[in-house]
Amino acid sequence: GDNIGALLRGVAREDVQRGQVLAAPGSITPHTKFKAEVYVLSKDEGGRHTPFFTNYRPQFYFRTTDVTGVVNLP
């Protein structure tokens, strides 16, 4: 699974937030920007009822976290 419970010495509970990653130093490379192909649900599938344009800011869900993204259309 992707959810854990951990006891970390010297780390207060208030310093930990949902979506953070616990990993060995240097074992992952964080990214703030990427290109993706996404499937947008139709109205009949429970998705959008209106079109969206460049700079639309939807919520994206990745495993145990969600982030606000920005859509840049060609």
Tab-separated table of C-alpha atoms in Angstrom:
chain	number	residue	atom	x	y	z
A	1	GLY	CA	0.000	0.000	0.000
A	2	ASP	CA	0.874	3.635	-0.208
A	3	ASN	CA	-0.258	4.681	3.274
A	4	ILE	CA	2.028	4.227	6.276
A	5	GLY	CA	2.381	5.032	9.940
A	6	ALA	CA	5.861	5.937	11.189
A	7	LEU	CA	7.546	7.084	14.386
A	8	LEU	CA	10.168	9.688	13.523
A	9	ARG	CA	12.358	11.062	16.285
A	10	GLY	CA	12.707	14.826	16.249
A	11	VAL	CA	9.763	15.336	13.873
A	12	ALA	CA	6.583	16.852	15.298
A	13	ARG	CA	3.230	15.570	14.079
A	14	GLU	CA	2.397	19.116	12.902
A	15	ASP	CA	5.453	19.045	10.592
A	16	VAL	CA	4.062	16.129	8.559
A	17	GLN	CA	1.367	16.667	5.940
A	18	ARG	CA	-0.687	14.356	3.764
A	19	GLY	CA	1.041	13.636	0.471
A	20	GLN	CA	4.608	13.981	1.728
A	21	VAL	CA	7.138	11.294	0.824
A	22	LEU	CA	9.421	9.339	3.148
A	23	ALA	CA	12.474	8.157	1.175
A	24	ALA	CA	16.202	7.591	1.511
A	25	PRO	CA	18.243	10.685	0.581
A	26	GLY	CA	18.990	10.759	-3.156
A	27	SER	CA	16.663	7.850	-3.968
A	28	ILE	CA	14.025	9.941	-5.770
A	29	THR	CA	14.012	12.995	-8.025
A	30	PRO	CA	11.204	15.475	-7.289
A	31	HIS	CA	9.479	17.176	-10.230
A	32	THR	CA	7.361	20.307	-10.408
A	33	LYS	CA	6.464	20.148	-14.106
A	34	PHE	CA	5.696	17.367	-16.572
A	35	LYS	CA	3.774	16.642	-19.762
A	36	ALA	CA	0.923	14.157	-19.589
A	37	GLU	CA	-1.883	12.729	-21.641
A	38	VAL	CA	-5.081	12.867	-19.595
A	39	TYR	CA	-8.560	11.501	-20.117
A	40	VAL	CA	-11.286	14.000	-19.235
A	41	LEU	CA	-14.572	12.436	-18.153
A	42	SER	CA	-17.564	13.405	-20.268
A	43	LYS	CA	-20.770	14.813	-18.800
A	44	ASP	CA	-22.364	11.345	-19.048
A	45	GLU	CA	-19.437	9.865	-17.102
A	46	GLY	CA	-19.822	12.385	-14.280
A	47	GLY	CA	-17.207	14.801	-15.596
A	48	ARG	CA	-17.214	18.318	-16.986
A	49	HIS	CA	-20.385	19.936	-18.293
A	50	THR	CA	-18.551	22.849	-19.984
A	51	PRO	CA	-15.313	23.147	-21.994
A	52	PHE	CA	-12.056	24.361	-20.468
A	53	PHE	CA	-9.267	26.467	-21.898
A	54	THR	CA	-5.563	27.202	-21.353
A	55	ASN	CA	-4.750	28.057	-17.719
A	56	TYR	CA	-7.651	25.953	-16.408
A	57	ARG	CA	-6.626	24.731	-12.927
A	58	PRO	CA	-8.047	21.258	-12.201
A	59	GLN	CA	-7.289	18.929	-9.284
A	60	PHE	CA	-5.123	15.941	-10.172
A	61	TYR	CA	-5.066	12.844	-7.966
A	62	PHE	CA	-1.868	10.802	-7.651
A	63	ARG	CA	-2.016	7.770	-5.387
A	64	THR	CA	-2.526	9.266	-1.910
A	65	THR	CA	-2.311	12.973	-2.720
A	66	ASP	CA	-4.008	15.571	-4.865
A	67	VAL	CA	-2.530	18.724	-6.377
A	68	THR	CA	-3.824	21.667	-8.352
A	69	GLY	CA	-2.402	21.679	-11.857
A	70	VAL	CA	-2.444	24.089	-14.775
A	71	VAL	CA	-3.582	23.060	-18.244
A	72	ASN	CA	-1.559	24.536	-21.130
A	73	LEU	CA	-3.214	23.696	-24.433
A	74	PRO	CA	-1.316	23.878	-27.755
